[in-house]
Coordinates of C-alpha atoms (C1' of nucleotides) in Angstrom, one line a residue:
Chain U
M1068 CA -0.8 -48.5 -7.4
P1069 CA -4.4 -47.8 -7.2
D1070 CA -6.3 -48.0 -10.4
D1071 CA -7.7 -44.7 -10.4
L1072 CA -4.2 -43.3 -10.5
L1073 CA -3.6 -45.2 -13.6
E1074 CA -6.6 -44.0 -15.1
F1075 CA -5.7 -40.3 -14.3
P1076 CA -5.5 -38.4 -17.8
V1077 CA -2.3 -37.2 -18.7
T1078 CA -2.4 -33.4 -18.7
P1079 CA 0.0 -31.3 -20.6
T1080 CA 2.4 -29.5 -18.1
P1081 CA 1.0 -26.1 -17.6
L1082 CA 3.1 -23.1 -18.4
P1083 CA 6.5 -23.2 -16.7
A1084 CA 6.3 -21.5 -13.2
M1085 CA 9.2 -19.6 -12.0
N1086 CA 11.7 -21.4 -10.3
Q1087 CA 10.8 -21.0 -6.8
T1088 CA 13.1 -20.4 -3.8
P1089 CA 10.2 -20.7 -1.5
S1090 CA 11.7 -18.9 1.4
A1091 CA 11.6 -15.4 0.1
P1092 CA 8.5 -14.1 -1.8
R1093 CA 8.9 -10.7 -3.2
T1094 CA 5.2 -9.1 -3.8
R1095 CA 4.2 -5.8 -4.9
F1096 CA 1.5 -3.3 -4.6
A1097 CA 1.1 -0.9 -7.6
P1098 CA -1.5 1.7 -6.9
S1099 CA -2.0 4.7 -9.6
P1100 CA -1.7 7.8 -7.9
T1101 CA -5.5 8.7 -7.5
G1102 CA -5.3 10.8 -4.3
Y1103 CA -7.0 8.3 -2.1
L1104 CA -6.8 4.8 -0.7
H1105 CA -9.9 2.6 -1.4
I1106 CA -10.7 0.0 1.1
G1107 CA -10.3 -2.6 -1.6
G1108 CA -6.9 -1.3 -2.5
V1109 CA -5.7 -1.4 1.1
R1110 CA -7.0 -5.1 1.3
T1111 CA -5.0 -6.1 -1.7
A1112 CA -1.9 -4.3 -0.2
L1113 CA -2.6 -6.1 3.1
F1114 CA -2.6 -9.6 1.7
N1115 CA 0.6 -8.6 -0.6
W1116 CA 2.2 -7.4 2.6
L1117 CA 1.2 -10.3 4.6
V1118 CA 2.5 -12.9 2.1
A1119 CA 6.0 -11.1 1.8
K1120 CA 6.6 -10.3 5.4
G1121 CA 5.0 -13.6 6.8
Q1122 CA 7.7 -15.5 4.9
G1123 CA 10.6 -13.3 5.3
G1124 CA 10.1 -11.6 1.9
Q1125 CA 9.9 -8.1 0.6
F1126 CA 7.1 -6.0 0.1
I1127 CA 7.5 -3.6 -3.0
L1128 CA 5.6 -0.5 -3.6
R1129 CA 5.4 0.6 -7.2
I1130 CA 3.8 3.5 -8.6
D1131 CA 1.7 3.0 -11.9
D1132 CA 1.8 6.5 -13.4
T1133 CA 2.2 5.6 -17.1
D1134 CA -0.8 7.7 -17.9
Q1135 CA -0.7 10.3 -15.4
Q1136 CA 0.5 13.8 -16.3
R1137 CA -1.1 15.4 -13.1
N1138 CA 0.8 16.1 -9.9
V1139 CA 1.9 12.5 -9.1
E1140 CA 3.7 13.6 -5.8
Q1141 CA 0.6 15.2 -4.4
A1142 CA -1.8 12.4 -5.6
L1143 CA 0.6 9.9 -4.0
Q1144 CA 0.8 11.4 -0.5
P1145 CA -2.8 9.9 0.9
I1146 CA -1.8 6.7 -0.5
L1147 CA 1.7 6.5 1.3
E1148 CA 0.2 8.2 4.5
G1149 CA -2.6 5.5 4.6
L1150 CA -0.1 2.6 4.1
R1151 CA 2.2 4.0 6.7
W1152 CA -0.6 4.7 9.2
L1153 CA -1.7 1.1 8.8
G1154 CA 1.9 0.1 9.3
L1155 CA 2.2 -1.6 5.8
D1156 CA 5.7 -0.6 5.4
W1157 CA 7.3 -1.3 2.0
D1158 CA 10.9 -2.6 1.7
E1159 CA 11.4 -0.8 -1.7
G1160 CA 9.6 2.1 -3.2
P1161 CA 8.9 5.7 -3.2
E1162 CA 10.6 7.8 -0.7
I1163 CA 13.1 4.8 0.4
G1164 CA 14.2 3.7 -2.8
G1165 CA 15.8 0.1 -3.2
S1166 CA 18.0 -1.8 -5.7
H1167 CA 15.5 -2.2 -8.3
G1168 CA 14.5 1.2 -8.9
P1169 CA 13.1 3.6 -9.9
Y1170 CA 9.8 2.7 -8.6
Y1171 CA 7.8 5.3 -10.7
Q1172 CA 6.7 3.6 -14.1
S1173 CA 7.0 7.0 -15.6
Q1174 CA 10.7 6.8 -15.1
R1175 CA 11.3 3.4 -16.5
G1176 CA 10.8 4.1 -20.1
Q1177 CA 13.9 2.6 -21.2
L1178 CA 13.2 -0.8 -20.1
Y1179 CA 10.0 -0.6 -21.9
Q1180 CA 11.3 0.4 -25.0
Q1181 CA 13.9 -2.4 -24.8
A1182 CA 10.9 -4.8 -24.2
V1183 CA 8.7 -3.6 -27.2
Q1184 CA 11.9 -3.6 -29.4
K1185 CA 12.5 -7.4 -28.4
L1186 CA 8.9 -8.3 -28.8
L1187 CA 9.1 -6.7 -32.4
E1188 CA 12.3 -8.6 -33.2
T1189 CA 11.0 -12.0 -32.2
G1190 CA 7.6 -11.3 -34.0
A1191 CA 5.5 -11.2 -30.8
A1192 CA 4.5 -7.9 -31.8
Y1193 CA 3.8 -5.8 -34.9
W1194 CA 3.7 -2.2 -36.1
D1195 CA 0.1 -1.2 -36.9
Y1196 CA -1.1 1.7 -38.8
A1197 CA -4.8 1.6 -38.3
T1198 CA -6.4 4.7 -37.1
P1199 CA -8.5 4.5 -34.0
E1200 CA -11.4 5.3 -36.2
E1201 CA -10.7 2.4 -38.5
V1202 CA -10.4 -0.4 -35.7
A1203 CA -13.7 1.2 -34.2
Q1204 CA -15.3 0.7 -37.5
E1205 CA -14.2 -2.9 -37.8
R1206 CA -15.6 -3.3 -34.2
E1207 CA -19.0 -1.9 -34.6
A1208 CA -19.4 -3.8 -37.9
A1209 CA -18.7 -7.0 -36.1
Q1210 CA -21.0 -6.1 -33.3
R1211 CA -23.9 -5.2 -35.8
E1212 CA -23.3 -8.8 -37.3
K1213 CA -23.3 -10.1 -33.9
R1214 CA -20.2 -12.0 -34.4
P1215 CA -17.0 -12.0 -32.1
W1216 CA -14.6 -9.2 -33.2
R1217 CA -10.9 -9.6 -33.8
Y1218 CA -8.7 -7.1 -35.3
S1219 CA -8.0 -7.9 -39.0
R1220 CA -4.6 -6.8 -39.0
R1221 CA -5.3 -4.9 -42.2
W1222 CA -2.9 -2.2 -41.3
M1223 CA -0.2 -4.3 -39.9
A1224 CA 3.3 -3.6 -41.4
A1225 CA 5.1 -6.8 -41.8
T1226 CA 8.1 -5.1 -43.3
E1227 CA 10.1 -2.0 -43.1
E1228 CA 8.8 -1.2 -46.7
Q1229 CA 5.4 -1.3 -45.6
R1230 CA 6.0 0.9 -42.6
R1231 CA 7.3 3.4 -44.7
R1232 CA 4.3 3.2 -47.1
F1233 CA 1.9 3.7 -44.3
E1234 CA 3.9 6.5 -42.8
A1235 CA 4.1 8.1 -46.1
E1236 CA 0.4 8.3 -46.0
G1237 CA 0.7 10.1 -42.9
R1238 CA -0.3 7.3 -40.6
R1239 CA 1.3 6.8 -37.1
G1240 CA 2.1 3.5 -36.0
V1241 CA 1.1 1.8 -32.5
V1242 CA 2.7 -1.5 -31.6
R1243 CA 0.3 -4.4 -31.1
L1244 CA 0.9 -7.7 -29.6
K1245 CA 0.6 -10.7 -32.1
M1246 CA -1.6 -12.9 -30.1
P1247 CA -2.0 -16.5 -30.8
Q1248 CA -5.3 -17.3 -32.5
E1249 CA -5.8 -20.9 -31.2
G1250 CA -5.0 -23.0 -28.3
T1251 CA -5.7 -22.4 -24.5
C1252 CA -3.7 -20.2 -22.2
V1253 CA -3.7 -22.4 -18.8
F1254 CA -2.3 -20.9 -15.6
D1255 CA -2.6 -22.0 -11.9
D1256 CA -4.1 -19.4 -9.9
L1257 CA -3.2 -19.7 -6.3
I1258 CA -6.8 -18.7 -5.2
R1259 CA -8.9 -20.0 -8.1
G1260 CA -6.9 -23.0 -9.2
R1261 CA -6.4 -23.9 -12.7
V1262 CA -7.8 -21.3 -15.0
E1263 CA -8.1 -21.9 -18.9
V1264 CA -8.8 -19.2 -21.3
P1265 CA -9.1 -19.6 -25.1
W1266 CA -6.5 -17.7 -27.0
A1267 CA -8.9 -16.9 -29.7
G1268 CA -10.7 -14.5 -27.5
E1269 CA -7.7 -12.3 -27.0
Q1270 CA -7.2 -9.1 -28.9
D1271 CA -3.9 -7.8 -30.5
H1272 CA -3.7 -5.6 -27.5
V1273 CA -1.9 -2.2 -28.1
I1274 CA 1.3 -2.0 -26.0
Q1275 CA 2.7 1.2 -27.5
R1276 CA 0.7 4.2 -28.2
A1277 CA 1.4 6.3 -31.5
D1278 CA 3.3 8.8 -29.2
G1279 CA 5.8 6.2 -28.2
S1280 CA 4.5 5.9 -24.7
V1281 CA 3.9 2.3 -23.4
L1282 CA 0.7 0.8 -21.9
Y1283 CA 0.0 -0.6 -18.6
H1284 CA 0.2 -4.4 -19.4
L1285 CA 3.6 -4.2 -21.0
A1286 CA 5.0 -2.0 -18.2
S1287 CA 3.5 -4.2 -15.6
V1288 CA 5.1 -7.3 -16.8
V1289 CA 8.4 -5.8 -17.5
D1290 CA 8.5 -4.3 -14.0
D1291 CA 7.4 -7.4 -12.2
Y1292 CA 10.2 -9.2 -14.0
H1293 CA 12.9 -6.6 -13.4
M1294 CA 11.8 -6.3 -9.8
Q1295 CA 12.0 -10.1 -9.5
I1296 CA 8.3 -10.2 -8.2
T1297 CA 7.5 -13.7 -7.3
H1298 CA 3.8 -13.5 -6.5
V1299 CA 1.4 -11.2 -8.4
I1300 CA -1.6 -10.7 -6.1
R1301 CA -4.1 -8.3 -7.1
A1302 CA -7.9 -7.8 -7.6
E1303 CA -10.0 -10.3 -9.7
E1304 CA -10.7 -7.6 -12.4
H1305 CA -7.0 -8.7 -13.7
L1306 CA -7.9 -12.2 -14.0
S1307 CA -9.0 -11.7 -17.7
N1308 CA -5.6 -9.7 -18.3
T1309 CA -3.6 -12.4 -17.2
P1310 CA -3.4 -14.3 -20.4
R1311 CA -2.0 -11.3 -22.5
Q1312 CA 0.5 -10.6 -19.6
I1313 CA 1.6 -14.2 -19.7
F1314 CA 2.1 -13.8 -23.6
I1315 CA 4.2 -11.0 -23.0
A1316 CA 6.2 -12.5 -20.3
Q1317 CA 6.8 -15.4 -22.3
A1318 CA 7.7 -13.8 -25.6
L1319 CA 10.3 -12.1 -23.5
G1320 CA 11.7 -15.1 -22.0
Y1321 CA 10.6 -14.1 -18.4
P1322 CA 10.0 -16.7 -16.0
L1323 CA 6.1 -16.4 -14.8
P1324 CA 5.3 -15.3 -11.4
R1325 CA 2.7 -17.1 -9.5
Y1326 CA -0.7 -15.5 -9.6
A1327 CA -3.4 -14.9 -7.1
H1328 CA -6.5 -13.0 -7.9
L1329 CA -8.4 -11.9 -5.0
P1330 CA -12.3 -11.5 -5.0
Y1331 CA -13.1 -7.9 -5.3
V1332 CA -14.6 -6.1 -2.3
A1333 CA -18.4 -5.6 -2.8
E1334 CA -20.8 -2.9 -1.7
P1335 CA -22.5 -3.2 1.5
G1336 CA -25.6 -5.7 0.9
S1337 CA -24.9 -6.2 -2.7
R1338 CA -22.6 -8.0 -5.1
N1339 CA -21.5 -5.0 -7.1
K1340 CA -18.0 -3.8 -6.6
L1341 CA -17.4 -1.3 -4.0
S1342 CA -16.9 2.2 -5.5
K1343 CA -16.1 5.6 -3.9
R1344 CA -18.6 7.4 -6.1
K1345 CA -21.6 5.7 -4.9
L1346 CA -21.5 7.4 -1.3
K1347 CA -25.0 8.6 -1.8
K1348 CA -26.3 5.2 -2.6
Y1349 CA -24.6 3.5 0.3
L1350 CA -26.1 5.9 2.6
N1351 CA -29.4 4.4 2.2
Q1352 CA -28.1 1.4 4.1
P1353 CA -28.6 1.9 7.9
D1354 CA -25.3 0.7 9.1
F1355 CA -23.3 2.5 6.6
R1356 CA -25.2 5.7 7.4
K1357 CA -24.7 5.2 11.0
V1358 CA -21.0 5.1 10.7
Y1359 CA -20.9 7.9 8.4
E1360 CA -23.0 10.3 10.4
A1361 CA -21.0 9.4 13.4
G1362 CA -17.9 10.4 11.6
T1363 CA -19.5 13.4 10.2
R1364 CA -20.4 14.6 13.6
I1365 CA -16.9 14.3 14.6
M1366 CA -15.6 16.5 11.8
Q1367 CA -18.2 19.2 12.4
A1368 CA -17.1 19.2 16.0
L1369 CA -13.7 19.8 14.7
G1370 CA -14.9 22.5 12.3
R1371 CA -13.5 20.6 9.4
P1372 CA -15.3 20.6 6.1
V1373 CA -16.9 17.3 5.1
D1374 CA -15.7 16.9 1.7
P1375 CA -17.2 13.7 0.0
E1376 CA -14.0 13.5 -2.1
T1377 CA -11.9 12.5 0.8
F1378 CA -14.2 11.9 3.8
N1379 CA -16.0 8.5 2.7
P1380 CA -16.2 5.4 4.6
V1381 CA -15.0 3.7 1.3
M1382 CA -11.5 5.2 1.9
V1383 CA -9.0 4.7 4.6
Q1384 CA -8.5 8.3 5.3
F1385 CA -12.1 8.4 6.9
Y1386 CA -11.1 5.9 9.5
R1387 CA -7.8 7.7 10.3
A1388 CA -9.5 11.1 10.4
V1389 CA -12.3 9.9 12.9
G1390 CA -9.7 8.1 15.3
Y1391 CA -9.9 4.4 14.4
L1392 CA -7.0 2.3 15.5
P1393 CA -5.0 0.8 12.7
E1394 CA -5.0 -2.6 14.3
A1395 CA -8.9 -2.7 14.1
V1396 CA -8.9 -1.6 10.5
L1397 CA -6.4 -4.5 9.6
N1398 CA -8.1 -7.0 11.7
Y1399 CA -11.3 -6.3 10.0
L1400 CA -9.8 -6.3 6.5
V1401 CA -7.9 -9.4 6.9
L1402 CA -11.1 -11.3 7.5
L1403 CA -12.7 -9.7 4.5
G1404 CA -12.1 -12.7 2.3
W1405 CA -9.9 -14.8 4.5
S1406 CA -10.3 -16.7 7.4
L1407 CA -8.0 -19.1 9.5
D1408 CA -10.7 -21.3 11.1
E1409 CA -14.2 -21.4 12.3
R1410 CA -13.7 -19.2 15.4
T1411 CA -10.7 -17.0 15.4
E1412 CA -11.5 -13.5 14.7
D1413 CA -8.9 -11.5 16.7
F1414 CA -5.7 -11.0 14.6
S1415 CA -2.9 -8.7 15.6
R1416 CA -0.4 -7.8 13.1
E1417 CA 1.9 -10.6 14.4
E1418 CA -0.8 -13.1 14.4
M1419 CA -2.0 -12.2 10.9
L1420 CA 1.7 -12.5 9.8
R1421 CA 2.1 -15.9 11.4
H1422 CA -1.2 -17.5 10.0
F1423 CA -2.1 -15.8 6.9
S1424 CA -1.9 -18.1 3.6
L1425 CA -3.6 -17.5 0.2
D1426 CA -5.0 -21.0 0.2
R1427 CA -7.5 -19.9 2.8
V1428 CA -8.8 -16.9 0.8
N1429 CA -12.5 -17.1 -0.2
R1430 CA -13.2 -17.2 -3.8
A1431 CA -16.5 -15.2 -3.6
P1432 CA -16.6 -11.4 -3.2
A1433 CA -17.2 -10.0 0.2
S1434 CA -19.4 -7.2 0.9
F1435 CA -17.9 -4.3 3.0
D1436 CA -19.7 -4.0 6.4
P1437 CA -18.6 -0.8 8.1
A1438 CA -20.7 -1.8 11.0
K1439 CA -18.5 -4.8 11.5
L1440 CA -15.6 -2.7 11.3
L1441 CA -16.8 -0.6 14.1
A1442 CA -17.3 -3.6 16.3
F1443 CA -13.5 -4.5 15.7
Q1444 CA -12.6 -1.0 16.8
Q1445 CA -14.7 -1.3 19.8
R1446 CA -12.9 -4.6 20.9
W1447 CA -9.5 -3.2 20.1
M1448 CA -10.1 0.0 21.8
Q1449 CA -11.4 -1.8 24.9
R1450 CA -8.0 -3.1 25.3
V1451 CA -6.0 0.2 25.1
P1452 CA -4.9 1.3 28.3
L1453 CA -6.0 4.5 29.8
A1454 CA -2.9 6.5 29.4
E1455 CA -2.7 5.5 25.8
K1456 CA -6.3 6.4 25.2
V1457 CA -5.6 9.9 26.6
R1458 CA -2.9 10.4 24.1
L1459 CA -5.2 9.2 21.2
V1460 CA -7.9 11.5 22.2
L1461 CA -6.1 14.5 23.0
P1462 CA -5.4 15.8 19.4
Y1463 CA -9.1 16.0 19.1
L1464 CA -9.7 18.2 22.0
Q1465 CA -6.9 20.2 20.9
E1466 CA -8.1 20.6 17.1
A1467 CA -11.5 21.5 18.4
G1468 CA -10.0 24.3 20.6
L1469 CA -11.2 22.8 23.9
V1470 CA -7.7 22.2 25.3
P1471 CA -4.7 24.0 24.6
N1472 CA -1.7 22.8 22.3
P1473 CA 0.8 21.9 23.9
L1474 CA -0.9 20.8 27.2
E1475 CA 1.3 20.9 30.1
P1476 CA 1.3 17.4 31.6
N1477 CA 0.7 18.6 35.0
A1478 CA -1.9 21.2 34.2
P1479 CA -5.4 20.7 35.9
L1480 CA -6.9 20.3 32.3
A1481 CA -4.7 17.5 31.8
R1482 CA -5.9 15.9 34.8
R1483 CA -9.5 16.5 33.7
V1484 CA -8.9 14.7 30.4
E1485 CA -7.7 11.9 32.2
Q1486 CA -10.8 11.8 34.3
V1487 CA -13.2 12.1 31.4
V1488 CA -11.5 9.4 29.6
H1489 CA -11.5 7.2 32.5
Y1490 CA -15.3 7.6 33.4
A1491 CA -16.4 7.7 29.6
E1492 CA -14.2 5.1 28.7
D1493 CA -16.8 2.5 27.5
R1494 CA -18.5 5.3 25.3
I1495 CA -15.2 6.3 23.5
T1496 CA -15.1 3.6 20.5
V1497 CA -13.2 5.9 18.2
A1498 CA -11.0 8.6 19.5
G1499 CA -13.0 11.5 18.0
D1500 CA -15.9 10.3 20.3
I1501 CA -14.2 12.5 23.1
L1502 CA -15.9 15.5 21.4
Q1503 CA -19.4 14.2 22.6
F1504 CA -18.0 15.4 26.1
A1505 CA -16.9 18.8 24.9
Y1506 CA -19.1 20.2 27.7
M1507 CA -16.6 19.0 30.0
F1508 CA -14.0 21.4 28.7
Q1509 CA -16.3 24.3 28.0
G1510 CA -17.0 27.4 30.1
D1511 CA -20.0 27.2 32.2
E1512 CA -21.7 29.8 30.4
E1513 CA -20.9 28.6 27.1
F1514 CA -21.6 24.8 26.6
P1515 CA -24.8 24.6 24.7
Y1516 CA -28.2 23.2 25.8
N1517 CA -29.8 20.6 23.7
E1518 CA -33.2 22.2 23.1
K1519 CA -35.1 19.0 23.0
D1520 CA -33.6 17.7 26.3
F1521 CA -34.1 21.0 27.9
Q1522 CA -37.5 21.0 27.0
K1523 CA -38.3 17.5 28.2
R1524 CA -36.2 17.8 31.5
L1525 CA -36.3 21.2 32.6
L1526 CA -39.2 23.0 30.9
K1527 CA -41.8 20.5 30.7
P1528 CA -42.1 18.7 34.1
A1529 CA -43.9 21.3 36.3
E1530 CA -41.9 20.7 39.4
A1531 CA -38.4 20.4 37.7
A1532 CA -37.1 23.8 38.2
E1533 CA -38.3 24.0 41.8
L1534 CA -36.6 20.8 42.6
L1535 CA -33.5 21.7 40.8
E1536 CA -33.4 24.7 42.7
A1537 CA -33.9 23.0 46.1
F1538 CA -31.2 20.4 45.0
A1539 CA -28.6 23.2 44.4
Q1540 CA -29.2 24.5 47.8
E1541 CA -28.4 21.0 49.1
L1542 CA -25.4 20.8 47.0
E1543 CA -24.1 24.1 48.3
Q1544 CA -23.7 22.7 51.8
L1545 CA -20.9 20.6 50.4
S1546 CA -17.5 22.0 50.5
P1547 CA -15.2 21.7 47.5
E1548 CA -13.4 19.0 49.1
Q1549 CA -16.7 17.2 49.8
F1550 CA -17.7 17.4 46.2
L1551 CA -17.2 13.8 45.5
A1552 CA -19.1 11.2 43.6
S1553 CA -20.0 9.2 46.6
R1554 CA -21.3 12.1 48.7
I1555 CA -23.3 13.6 46.0
Q1556 CA -25.1 10.4 45.3
E1557 CA -25.7 10.0 49.1
L1558 CA -26.9 13.5 49.1
M1559 CA -29.2 12.9 46.2
Q1560 CA -30.8 9.9 47.9
Q1561 CA -31.6 11.8 51.0
F1562 CA -33.1 14.4 48.9
V1563 CA -35.2 12.1 47.1
E1564 CA -36.5 10.6 50.3
K1565 CA -37.1 13.9 51.8
H1566 CA -39.3 15.2 49.0
S1567 CA -40.8 11.7 48.5
I1568 CA -40.0 11.8 44.6
K1569 CA -38.6 9.3 42.3
I1570 CA -35.0 9.8 41.7
G1571 CA -35.8 10.1 37.9
Q1572 CA -37.6 13.4 38.7
I1573 CA -34.3 15.3 39.8
I1574 CA -31.5 13.3 38.2
H1575 CA -32.4 14.0 34.6
A1576 CA -32.9 17.7 35.4
V1577 CA -29.5 17.9 37.0
R1578 CA -27.9 16.2 34.1
V1579 CA -29.2 18.6 31.5
A1580 CA -28.6 21.5 33.5
V1581 CA -25.0 20.7 34.1
T1582 CA -24.1 19.0 30.7
G1583 CA -26.7 20.5 28.4
Q1584 CA -27.9 16.9 27.0
A1585 CA -29.5 14.1 28.2
V1586 CA -26.9 11.4 27.7
G1587 CA -23.4 11.0 29.1
F1588 CA -21.4 9.0 31.5
G1589 CA -22.5 8.4 35.5
L1590 CA -24.0 11.7 36.7
F1591 CA -22.3 11.9 40.1
E1592 CA -18.9 11.4 38.5
T1593 CA -19.8 14.2 36.0
L1594 CA -20.5 16.6 39.0
E1595 CA -17.3 15.3 40.7
V1596 CA -15.2 16.1 37.9
L1597 CA -16.8 19.5 37.0
G1598 CA -16.5 20.5 40.8
R1599 CA -18.7 22.4 43.1
Q1600 CA -18.2 25.9 41.5
A1601 CA -18.9 24.9 38.0
T1602 CA -21.9 22.5 39.0
L1603 CA -23.6 25.3 40.9
G1604 CA -23.0 27.8 38.3
R1605 CA -24.3 25.7 35.5
I1606 CA -27.6 24.9 37.4
R1607 CA -28.1 28.6 38.1
R1608 CA -27.6 29.3 34.4
A1609 CA -30.2 26.5 33.8
L1610 CA -32.5 28.0 36.1
R1611 CA -32.2 31.4 34.7
L1612 CA -32.8 30.1 31.2
V1613 CA -36.1 28.3 32.4
Q1614 CA -37.3 31.7 33.9
E1615 CA -36.4 33.3 30.8
K1616 CA -38.3 30.8 28.4
R1617 CA -41.3 30.8 30.9
S1618 CA -41.7 34.4 30.8
G1619 CA -40.9 34.8 27.2
E1620 CA -44.0 32.6 26.4
Chain B
rG541 C1' -23.4 -10.7 -26.4
rG542 C1' -18.3 -13.4 -26.3
rC543 C1' -14.8 -15.1 -22.5
rC544 C1' -13.7 -15.8 -17.4
rC545 C1' -15.1 -16.1 -12.3
rC546 C1' -18.4 -16.9 -8.3
rG547 C1' -23.2 -18.7 -5.4
rU548 C1' -23.7 -21.5 2.9
rC549 C1' -28.0 -17.0 7.9
rG550 C1' -29.3 -9.6 6.2
rU551 C1' -23.6 -9.3 6.3
rC552 C1' -18.2 -11.7 7.3
rU553 C1' -17.5 -16.7 7.4
rA554 C1' -16.6 -22.3 9.2
rG555 C1' -17.7 -26.9 7.0
rC556 C1' -16.7 -28.8 0.5
rC557 C1' -10.8 -31.1 -1.7
rA558 C1' -10.5 -36.8 1.6
rG559 C1' -19.8 -37.8 1.6
rG560 C1' -22.2 -39.8 7.2
rU561 C1' -20.1 -36.7 13.8
rC562 C1' -24.3 -30.7 10.1
rU563 C1' -31.5 -31.4 13.6
rA564 C1' -25.2 -26.7 9.5
rG565 C1' -20.8 -23.9 13.9
rG566 C1' -18.8 -18.9 15.1
rA567 C1' -19.0 -13.5 14.5
rC568 C1' -21.4 -8.6 13.1
rA569 C1' -26.3 -6.5 12.6
rC570 C1' -31.2 -7.2 14.4
rC571 C1' -35.2 -8.6 18.3
rG572 C1' -36.1 -9.8 23.5
rG573 C1' -34.5 -10.0 28.8
rC574 C1' -31.0 -8.8 33.1
rC575 C1' -28.3 -4.6 35.1
rU576 C1' -29.4 0.8 35.5
rU577 C1' -30.0 7.9 37.1
rU578 C1' -29.8 8.6 30.9
rC579 C1' -27.4 6.5 26.8
rA580 C1' -23.8 3.2 25.9
rA581 C1' -21.0 -1.0 27.6
rG582 C1' -21.6 -5.7 30.0
rC583 C1' -24.2 -10.5 30.7
rC584 C1' -28.2 -14.1 28.9
rG585 C1' -31.5 -15.7 25.4
rG586 C1' -33.8 -15.4 20.4
rC587 C1' -34.5 -15.0 14.9
rA588 C1' -32.0 -16.5 10.6
rA589 C1' -28.7 -19.9 5.4
rC590 C1' -26.7 -24.9 2.1
rA591 C1' -29.7 -20.6 -5.3
rC592 C1' -32.9 -24.3 -8.0
rG593 C1' -33.3 -29.1 -10.7
rG594 C1' -31.8 -33.6 -11.8
rG595 C1' -28.4 -37.6 -11.0
rU596 C1' -24.4 -40.9 -8.2
rU597 C1' -24.9 -43.2 -3.3
rC598 C1' -27.5 -46.9 2.2
rA599 C1' -26.2 -41.5 3.0
rA600 C1' -24.9 -35.1 -0.5
rA601 C1' -24.0 -28.3 1.9
rU602 C1' -20.0 -31.8 0.4
rC603 C1' -19.3 -35.8 -5.9
rC604 C1' -21.3 -35.2 -11.3
rC605 C1' -24.6 -32.6 -15.1
rG606 C1' -27.9 -28.8 -16.0
rU607 C1' -30.7 -24.4 -15.0
rC608 C1' -31.0 -19.7 -12.7
rG609 C1' -28.9 -15.7 -10.5
rG610 C1' -24.8 -12.4 -9.6
rG611 C1' -20.2 -10.1 -10.9
rG612 C1' -15.7 -9.2 -13.7
rU613 C1' -13.7 -8.3 -18.4
rC614 C1' -13.7 -7.4 -23.6
rA615 C1' -9.6 0.9 -24.7
rC616 C1' -3.8 4.2 -28.2
rC617 C1' -7.3 3.4 -18.9
rA618 C1' -4.8 1.5 -14.7

RNA sequence: GGCCCCGUCGUCUAGCCAGGUCUAGGACACCGGCCUUUCAAGCCGGCAACACGGGUUCAAAUCCCGUCGGGGUCACCA
């Protein structure tokens, strides 16, 4: 036996861990119904889902609504929709039930009452009759004297008689935890390793309010036990809550779950926690702004209001609305704090399930970078076959009123959608990008001209209109059947030689005349898809506009 | 402030536990070039980091101590 092994200090066994059947973890995601799904929240859900489903276990969704009187159902919908969109299906929870229900904390009051009762009986908790003001006074006094504060237990009722006395004074009791005052709480965190917290720093937390309702920590511990949760995987902000939960669990005689505290997701370019309320600040960040504005443009093209309450790159709804692929969002998210090795970046759902493990989760917080998310989106989108892309893009065209809904599969317009997606393929990174090509679906007299582009390519160059006119005459020589990209290109080359001009002198003018803007996919393809009649009509409209503007000056 | 956690390119990270193969690897962003009818895409190239200071060691991003910095948490919120 090696010497250093002999010298290894004998450590007291940490708190008993739950008897593991390592085969089937049960994890849970426990959001409170706030009406939106935060990026950090989904990542927590993802990791929980991966641990459970990667090892043949169950992923449970539980709603922490102990404090909500609002419309829970309504505030819950965006969360459920978001999880479903991403494919993070739950095995037990709202809308599907399960054998450990109900899955709303507001409906599990009886379980909590029993737990409180037991805590009271065993002396792990006590009735307390301090008013909130009295407690605040104590705390402030301690603060003034710069000493650590602990509740004095002055209004603790140790006996039934004391309770009656306090109540006779008109006081209403809460139930507090009777926390240990010395020693250390030790637990093994799956991500952080051994964590030690002195009990002396813990308060006698309230677990039941004066109105009889119960607080989060109690509910959470009781539920985790009854739902047989094996791994509590949650955000780091709960790390310092863990000792009190361990205390509750042990006092109740529950085996402990394993804990894993994920580093939180930080703001772009800083170490602060990502918050949905700081949208304005994040917009100062160029990458963030770029992603947001691209999204905003899509919403505007759809005629949807841009509501900062719901349309915000900090929330998953944003990505769904704009047309990201769930695969891309998951791929980005899984790498936010986790990695497999030094090079693998592409993870499908199946690959994540196969490879994910908590021991490769990073301990430091990770900044959210929407530009990198976009890069993943681009990669995933490149792999989507044409027919599927058409399917993704269609709802955007329909909502914008550019294409009827439903669209007959064999209608000429269906063919056009396909062509546009085909030619614009590299330019469509999110489904909503199709709306950049709205001009391909608008009437020849309706599509708008970008003023700056019109100015630059048609108005300002002295010869532009004349050349355009001449080129239109050449185009007229082609029959509708001859109106093909290759033929048009040939024609233009001849045209350029004939007039001894550079191709740039005509091609930009044609593009702006026909599309209304200076950017787009291949011009010859654009003309082909538009067809002879539309092309000529649009050029005539542009020439007319040039004339109007010139004479108007 | 107490307690807890964290600290590798601007960002996500690999490497750290088992010190040399690290003149620190990959990706995003950025910059430059090629391609080109525009803008993208694509291809090629470039910039760029071990928070700091002490130890231990022949050798430290890796081990130890300290400092600094950042964050979380301290509710009759979740």
